[in-house]
């Protein structure tokens, strides 16, 4: 969790690859406005090895999460505030996915 917190707080100073840093910078621009993604950011990401698919997916995922967050905020939904809930839930989602198998029996 300390590593995740460090990435969230200042990914530029964390021990992730330069390519990941470039992609996270693009995602951060998307978070503010898709129009803030610059040609320089894209060129830099490509220069250090990011593929068109990786750049595309970064932008798509960042934009999707922005939309999801605005959607649930607009509906005034709630989310558990206890961080441990998410720590415990992550391995379950990784193993089981999101589909409730019993629903289709």
PDB file of N, CA, C and O in Angstrom, residues 50-103:
ATOM      1  N   UNK A  50       6.611   3.482 -25.621  1.00  0.00           N
ATOM      2  CA  UNK A  50       5.165   3.234 -25.564  1.00  0.00           C
ATOM      3  C   UNK A  50       4.636   3.028 -26.981  1.00  0.00           C
ATOM      4  O   UNK A  50       4.994   3.766 -27.905  1.00  0.00           O
ATOM      5  N   UNK A  51       3.810   2.030 -27.134  1.00  0.00           N
ATOM      6  CA  UNK A  51       3.211   1.760 -28.441  1.00  0.00           C
ATOM      7  C   UNK A  51       1.936   2.576 -28.606  1.00  0.00           C
ATOM      8  O   UNK A  51       1.385   3.110 -27.635  1.00  0.00           O
ATOM      9  N   UNK A  52       1.455   2.639 -29.834  1.00  0.00           N
ATOM     10  CA  UNK A  52       0.186   3.323 -30.086  1.00  0.00           C
ATOM     11  C   UNK A  52      -0.944   2.678 -29.290  1.00  0.00           C
ATOM     12  O   UNK A  52      -1.814   3.369 -28.776  1.00  0.00           O
ATOM     13  N   UNK A  53      -0.919   1.360 -29.188  1.00  0.00           N
ATOM     14  CA  UNK A  53      -1.957   0.649 -28.439  1.00  0.00           C
ATOM     15  C   UNK A  53      -1.891   1.012 -26.955  1.00  0.00           C
ATOM     16  O   UNK A  53      -2.930   1.252 -26.316  1.00  0.00           O
ATOM     17  N   UNK A  54      -0.688   1.076 -26.394  1.00  0.00           N
ATOM     18  CA  UNK A  54      -0.549   1.431 -24.973  1.00  0.00           C
ATOM     19  C   UNK A  54      -1.023   2.865 -24.713  1.00  0.00           C
ATOM     20  O   UNK A  54      -1.696   3.131 -23.704  1.00  0.00           O
ATOM     21  N   UNK A  55      -0.703   3.770 -25.618  1.00  0.00           N
ATOM     22  CA  UNK A  55      -1.165   5.154 -25.477  1.00  0.00           C
ATOM     23  C   UNK A  55      -2.679   5.210 -25.614  1.00  0.00           C
ATOM     24  O   UNK A  55      -3.366   5.856 -24.815  1.00  0.00           O
ATOM     25  N   UNK A  56      -3.211   4.534 -26.597  1.00  0.00           N
ATOM     26  CA  UNK A  56      -4.663   4.474 -26.789  1.00  0.00           C
ATOM     27  C   UNK A  56      -5.355   3.940 -25.539  1.00  0.00           C
ATOM     28  O   UNK A  56      -6.325   4.517 -25.041  1.00  0.00           O
ATOM     29  N   UNK A  57      -4.854   2.811 -25.035  1.00  0.00           N
ATOM     30  CA  UNK A  57      -5.482   2.192 -23.868  1.00  0.00           C
ATOM     31  C   UNK A  57      -5.387   3.080 -22.640  1.00  0.00           C
ATOM     32  O   UNK A  57      -6.326   3.147 -21.840  1.00  0.00           O
ATOM     33  N   UNK A  58      -4.266   3.772 -22.476  1.00  0.00           N
ATOM     34  CA  UNK A  58      -4.112   4.700 -21.352  1.00  0.00           C
ATOM     35  C   UNK A  58      -5.179   5.784 -21.411  1.00  0.00           C
ATOM     36  O   UNK A  58      -5.848   6.079 -20.410  1.00  0.00           O
ATOM     37  N   UNK A  59      -5.354   6.371 -22.579  1.00  0.00           N
ATOM     38  CA  UNK A  59      -6.346   7.443 -22.740  1.00  0.00           C
ATOM     39  C   UNK A  59      -7.750   6.889 -22.547  1.00  0.00           C
ATOM     40  O   UNK A  59      -8.578   7.496 -21.854  1.00  0.00           O
ATOM     41  N   UNK A  60      -8.024   5.734 -23.117  1.00  0.00           N
ATOM     42  CA  UNK A  60      -9.348   5.131 -22.991  1.00  0.00           C
ATOM     43  C   UNK A  60      -9.690   4.814 -21.535  1.00  0.00           C
ATOM     44  O   UNK A  60     -10.776   5.145 -21.049  1.00  0.00           O
ATOM     45  N   UNK A  61      -8.769   4.197 -20.826  1.00  0.00           N
ATOM     46  CA  UNK A  61      -9.023   3.822 -19.438  1.00  0.00           C
ATOM     47  C   UNK A  61      -9.174   5.057 -18.564  1.00  0.00           C
ATOM     48  O   UNK A  61     -10.098   5.131 -17.732  1.00  0.00           O
ATOM     49  N   UNK A  62      -8.315   6.051 -18.752  1.00  0.00           N
ATOM     50  CA  UNK A  62      -8.421   7.281 -17.964  1.00  0.00           C
ATOM     51  C   UNK A  62      -9.760   7.974 -18.226  1.00  0.00           C
ATOM     52  O   UNK A  62     -10.434   8.417 -17.289  1.00  0.00           O
ATOM     53  N   UNK A  63     -10.155   8.059 -19.487  1.00  0.00           N
ATOM     54  CA  UNK A  63     -11.428   8.696 -19.829  1.00  0.00           C
ATOM     55  C   UNK A  63     -12.603   7.903 -19.275  1.00  0.00           C
ATOM     56  O   UNK A  63     -13.571   8.484 -18.753  1.00  0.00           O
ATOM     57  N   UNK A  64     -12.534   6.589 -19.349  1.00  0.00           N
ATOM     58  CA  UNK A  64     -13.620   5.756 -18.831  1.00  0.00           C
ATOM     59  C   UNK A  64     -13.781   5.947 -17.325  1.00  0.00           C
ATOM     60  O   UNK A  64     -14.900   6.097 -16.829  1.00  0.00           O
ATOM     61  N   UNK A  65     -12.661   5.959 -16.603  1.00  0.00           N
ATOM     62  CA  UNK A  65     -12.764   6.147 -15.157  1.00  0.00           C
ATOM     63  C   UNK A  65     -13.303   7.528 -14.810  1.00  0.00           C
ATOM     64  O   UNK A  65     -14.064   7.676 -13.854  1.00  0.00           O
ATOM     65  N   UNK A  66     -12.938   8.540 -15.584  1.00  0.00           N
ATOM     66  CA  UNK A  66     -13.516   9.868 -15.351  1.00  0.00           C
ATOM     67  C   UNK A  66     -15.031   9.822 -15.522  1.00  0.00           C
ATOM     68  O   UNK A  66     -15.777  10.368 -14.710  1.00  0.00           O
ATOM     69  N   UNK A  67     -15.471   9.160 -16.579  1.00  0.00           N
ATOM     70  CA  UNK A  67     -16.902   9.041 -16.821  1.00  0.00           C
ATOM     71  C   UNK A  67     -17.589   8.243 -15.714  1.00  0.00           C
ATOM     72  O   UNK A  67     -18.613   8.653 -15.187  1.00  0.00           O
ATOM     73  N   UNK A  68     -17.009   7.120 -15.324  1.00  0.00           N
ATOM     74  CA  UNK A  68     -17.608   6.304 -14.261  1.00  0.00           C
ATOM     75  C   UNK A  68     -17.723   7.092 -12.966  1.00  0.00           C
ATOM     76  O   UNK A  68     -18.751   7.058 -12.288  1.00  0.00           O
ATOM     77  N   UNK A  69     -16.649   7.803 -12.611  1.00  0.00           N
ATOM     78  CA  UNK A  69     -16.673   8.570 -11.370  1.00  0.00           C
ATOM     79  C   UNK A  69     -17.724   9.667 -11.405  1.00  0.00           C
ATOM     80  O   UNK A  69     -18.445   9.880 -10.421  1.00  0.00           O
ATOM     81  N   UNK A  70     -17.852  10.360 -12.512  1.00  0.00           N
ATOM     82  CA  UNK A  70     -18.870  11.405 -12.621  1.00  0.00           C
ATOM     83  C   UNK A  70     -20.274  10.799 -12.579  1.00  0.00           C
ATOM     84  O   UNK A  70     -21.188  11.366 -12.001  1.00  0.00           O
ATOM     85  N   UNK A  71     -20.434   9.662 -13.194  1.00  0.00           N
ATOM     86  CA  UNK A  71     -21.725   8.978 -13.208  1.00  0.00           C
ATOM     87  C   UNK A  71     -22.161   8.600 -11.796  1.00  0.00           C
ATOM     88  O   UNK A  71     -23.266   8.930 -11.370  1.00  0.00           O
ATOM     89  N   UNK A  72     -21.291   7.921 -11.055  1.00  0.00           N
ATOM     90  CA  UNK A  72     -21.691   7.502  -9.712  1.00  0.00           C
ATOM     91  C   UNK A  72     -21.811   8.694  -8.768  1.00  0.00           C
ATOM     92  O   UNK A  72     -22.676   8.707  -7.887  1.00  0.00           O
ATOM     93  N   UNK A  73     -20.976   9.717  -8.959  1.00  0.00           N
ATOM     94  CA  UNK A  73     -21.126  10.925  -8.147  1.00  0.00           C
ATOM     95  C   UNK A  73     -22.456  11.606  -8.435  1.00  0.00           C
ATOM     96  O   UNK A  73     -23.141  12.074  -7.526  1.00  0.00           O
ATOM     97  N   UNK A  74     -22.827  11.660  -9.704  1.00  0.00           N
ATOM     98  CA  UNK A  74     -24.090  12.288 -10.089  1.00  0.00           C
ATOM     99  C   UNK A  74     -25.301  11.558  -9.543  1.00  0.00           C
ATOM    100  O   UNK A  74     -26.346  12.172  -9.291  1.00  0.00           O
ATOM    101  N   UNK A  75     -25.174  10.269  -9.338  1.00  0.00           N
ATOM    102  CA  UNK A  75     -26.273   9.482  -8.773  1.00  0.00           C
ATOM    103  C   UNK A  75     -26.247   9.474  -7.248  1.00  0.00           C
ATOM    104  O   UNK A  75     -27.107   8.856  -6.623  1.00  0.00           O
ATOM    105  N   UNK A  76     -25.267  10.157  -6.673  1.00  0.00           N
ATOM    106  CA  UNK A  76     -25.114  10.228  -5.213  1.00  0.00           C
ATOM    107  C   UNK A  76     -25.010   8.835  -4.600  1.00  0.00           C
ATOM    108  O   UNK A  76     -25.580   8.552  -3.553  1.00  0.00           O
ATOM    109  N   UNK A  77     -24.265   7.959  -5.280  1.00  0.00           N
ATOM    110  CA  UNK A  77     -24.053   6.622  -4.731  1.00  0.00           C
ATOM    111  C   UNK A  77     -23.055   6.688  -3.586  1.00  0.00           C
ATOM    112  O   UNK A  77     -22.395   7.704  -3.379  1.00  0.00           O
ATOM    113  N   UNK A  78     -22.936   5.604  -2.873  1.00  0.00           N
ATOM    114  CA  UNK A  78     -22.000   5.556  -1.748  1.00  0.00           C
ATOM    115  C   UNK A  78     -20.940   4.507  -2.036  1.00  0.00           C
ATOM    116  O   UNK A  78     -21.133   3.627  -2.881  1.00  0.00           O
ATOM    117  N   UNK A  79     -19.861   4.636  -1.358  1.00  0.00           N
ATOM    118  CA  UNK A  79     -18.782   3.652  -1.451  1.00  0.00           C
ATOM    119  C   UNK A  79     -18.226   3.458  -0.046  1.00  0.00           C
ATOM    120  O   UNK A  79     -18.203   4.404   0.750  1.00  0.00           O
ATOM    121  N   UNK A  80     -17.782   2.262   0.269  1.00  0.00           N
ATOM    122  CA  UNK A  80     -17.185   2.039   1.587  1.00  0.00           C
ATOM    123  C   UNK A  80     -16.011   2.997   1.808  1.00  0.00           C
ATOM    124  O   UNK A  80     -15.202   3.223   0.916  1.00  0.00           O
ATOM    125  N   UNK A  81     -15.929   3.556   2.986  1.00  0.00           N
ATOM    126  CA  UNK A  81     -14.860   4.483   3.323  1.00  0.00           C
ATOM    127  C   UNK A  81     -13.657   3.786   3.953  1.00  0.00           C
ATOM    128  O   UNK A  81     -12.586   4.358   4.017  1.00  0.00           O
ATOM    129  N   UNK A  82     -13.854   2.565   4.398  1.00  0.00           N
ATOM    130  CA  UNK A  82     -12.783   1.804   5.030  1.00  0.00           C
ATOM    131  C   UNK A  82     -11.844   1.261   3.957  1.00  0.00           C
ATOM    132  O   UNK A  82     -12.228   0.435   3.120  1.00  0.00           O
ATOM    133  N   UNK A  83     -10.620   1.713   3.966  1.00  0.00           N
ATOM    134  CA  UNK A  83      -9.632   1.309   2.970  1.00  0.00           C
ATOM    135  C   UNK A  83      -9.415  -0.198   2.951  1.00  0.00           C
ATOM    136  O   UNK A  83      -9.163  -0.792   1.904  1.00  0.00           O
ATOM    137  N   UNK A  84      -9.531  -0.831   4.098  1.00  0.00           N
ATOM    138  CA  UNK A  84      -9.310  -2.271   4.182  1.00  0.00           C
ATOM    139  C   UNK A  84     -10.310  -3.038   3.316  1.00  0.00           C
ATOM    140  O   UNK A  84      -9.990  -4.109   2.791  1.00  0.00           O
ATOM    141  N   UNK A  85     -11.491  -2.498   3.132  1.00  0.00           N
ATOM    142  CA  UNK A  85     -12.494  -3.126   2.266  1.00  0.00           C
ATOM    143  C   UNK A  85     -11.901  -3.359   0.871  1.00  0.00           C
ATOM    144  O   UNK A  85     -12.045  -4.437   0.298  1.00  0.00           O
ATOM    145  N   UNK A  86     -11.245  -2.350   0.335  1.00  0.00           N
ATOM    146  CA  UNK A  86     -10.684  -2.445  -1.006  1.00  0.00           C
ATOM    147  C   UNK A  86      -9.439  -3.330  -1.041  1.00  0.00           C
ATOM    148  O   UNK A  86      -9.208  -4.034  -2.030  1.00  0.00           O
ATOM    149  N   UNK A  87      -8.665  -3.296   0.010  1.00  0.00           N
ATOM    150  CA  UNK A  87      -7.488  -4.157   0.097  1.00  0.00           C
ATOM    151  C   UNK A  87      -7.919  -5.615   0.079  1.00  0.00           C
ATOM    152  O   UNK A  87      -7.336  -6.451  -0.615  1.00  0.00           O
ATOM    153  N   UNK A  88      -8.961  -5.945   0.810  1.00  0.00           N
ATOM    154  CA  UNK A  88      -9.478  -7.314   0.856  1.00  0.00           C
ATOM    155  C   UNK A  88     -10.176  -7.700  -0.443  1.00  0.00           C
ATOM    156  O   UNK A  88     -10.123  -8.844  -0.878  1.00  0.00           O
ATOM    157  N   UNK A  89     -10.843  -6.753  -1.071  1.00  0.00           N
ATOM    158  CA  UNK A  89     -11.650  -7.023  -2.248  1.00  0.00           C
ATOM    159  C   UNK A  89     -10.802  -7.256  -3.505  1.00  0.00           C
ATOM    160  O   UNK A  89     -11.186  -8.013  -4.389  1.00  0.00           O
ATOM    161  N   UNK A  90      -9.640  -6.608  -3.583  1.00  0.00           N
ATOM    162  CA  UNK A  90      -8.799  -6.723  -4.776  1.00  0.00           C
ATOM    163  C   UNK A  90      -8.460  -8.149  -5.160  1.00  0.00           C
ATOM    164  O   UNK A  90      -8.692  -8.556  -6.310  1.00  0.00           O
ATOM    165  N   UNK A  91      -7.924  -8.954  -4.231  1.00  0.00           N
ATOM    166  CA  UNK A  91      -7.613 -10.346  -4.600  1.00  0.00           C
ATOM    167  C   UNK A  91      -8.855 -11.143  -5.002  1.00  0.00           C
ATOM    168  O   UNK A  91      -8.785 -12.008  -5.882  1.00  0.00           O
ATOM    169  N   UNK A  92      -9.985 -10.829  -4.389  1.00  0.00           N
ATOM    170  CA  UNK A  92     -11.218 -11.531  -4.758  1.00  0.00           C
ATOM    171  C   UNK A  92     -11.610 -11.204  -6.198  1.00  0.00           C
ATOM    172  O   UNK A  92     -11.989 -12.086  -6.962  1.00  0.00           O
ATOM    173  N   UNK A  93     -11.523  -9.938  -6.576  1.00  0.00           N
ATOM    174  CA  UNK A  93     -11.878  -9.541  -7.939  1.00  0.00           C
ATOM    175  C   UNK A  93     -10.896 -10.128  -8.937  1.00  0.00           C
ATOM    176  O   UNK A  93     -11.284 -10.533 -10.028  1.00  0.00           O
ATOM    177  N   UNK A  94      -9.621 -10.152  -8.569  1.00  0.00           N
ATOM    178  CA  UNK A  94      -8.618 -10.723  -9.472  1.00  0.00           C
ATOM    179  C   UNK A  94      -8.893 -12.199  -9.722  1.00  0.00           C
ATOM    180  O   UNK A  94      -8.738 -12.691 -10.839  1.00  0.00           O
ATOM    181  N   UNK A  95      -9.318 -12.916  -8.692  1.00  0.00           N
ATOM    182  CA  UNK A  95      -9.565 -14.355  -8.811  1.00  0.00           C
ATOM    183  C   UNK A  95     -10.914 -14.664  -9.453  1.00  0.00           C
ATOM    184  O   UNK A  95     -11.023 -15.566 -10.279  1.00  0.00           O
ATOM    185  N   UNK A  96     -11.939 -13.906  -9.079  1.00  0.00           N
ATOM    186  CA  UNK A  96     -13.308 -14.243  -9.481  1.00  0.00           C
ATOM    187  C   UNK A  96     -13.898 -13.353 -10.564  1.00  0.00           C
ATOM    188  O   UNK A  96     -14.936 -13.685 -11.130  1.00  0.00           O
ATOM    189  N   UNK A  97     -13.297 -12.194 -10.804  1.00  0.00           N
ATOM    190  CA  UNK A  97     -13.883 -11.248 -11.750  1.00  0.00           C
ATOM    191  C   UNK A  97     -15.095 -10.572 -11.133  1.00  0.00           C
ATOM    192  O   UNK A  97     -15.292 -10.582  -9.917  1.00  0.00           O
ATOM    193  N   UNK A  98     -15.952 -10.010 -11.975  1.00  0.00           N
ATOM    194  CA  UNK A  98     -17.116  -9.267 -11.498  1.00  0.00           C
ATOM    195  C   UNK A  98     -18.432 -10.005 -11.725  1.00  0.00           C
ATOM    196  O   UNK A  98     -19.470  -9.578 -11.268  1.00  0.00           O
ATOM    197  N   UNK A  99     -18.390 -11.082 -12.429  1.00  0.00           N
ATOM    198  CA  UNK A  99     -19.605 -11.808 -12.773  1.00  0.00           C
ATOM    199  C   UNK A  99     -20.072 -12.673 -11.615  1.00  0.00           C
ATOM    200  O   UNK A  99     -19.308 -13.466 -11.067  1.00  0.00           O
ATOM    201  N   UNK A 100     -21.335 -12.539 -11.245  1.00  0.00           N
ATOM    202  CA  UNK A 100     -21.930 -13.379 -10.207  1.00  0.00           C
ATOM    203  C   UNK A 100     -22.464 -14.635 -10.889  1.00  0.00           C
ATOM    204  O   UNK A 100     -23.538 -14.630 -11.484  1.00  0.00           O
ATOM    205  N   UNK A 101     -21.698 -15.689 -10.812  1.00  0.00           N
ATOM    206  CA  UNK A 101     -22.045 -16.938 -11.504  1.00  0.00           C
ATOM    207  C   UNK A 101     -23.402 -17.465 -11.070  1.00  0.00           C
ATOM    208  O   UNK A 101     -24.173 -17.965 -11.871  1.00  0.00           O
ATOM    209  N   UNK A 102     -23.726 -17.351  -9.778  1.00  0.00           N
ATOM    210  CA  UNK A 102     -25.006 -17.873  -9.285  1.00  0.00           C
ATOM    211  C   UNK A 102     -26.192 -17.176  -9.923  1.00  0.00           C
ATOM    212  O   UNK A 102     -27.274 -17.741 -10.005  1.00  0.00           O
ATOM    213  N   UNK A 103     -26.013 -15.983 -10.409  1.00  0.00           N
ATOM    214  CA  UNK A 103     -27.078 -15.230 -11.033  1.00  0.00           C
ATOM    215  C   UNK A 103     -27.626 -15.957 -12.268  1.00  0.00           C
ATOM    216  O   UNK A 103     -28.796 -15.832 -12.604  1.00  0.00           O
TER     217      UNK A 103
END
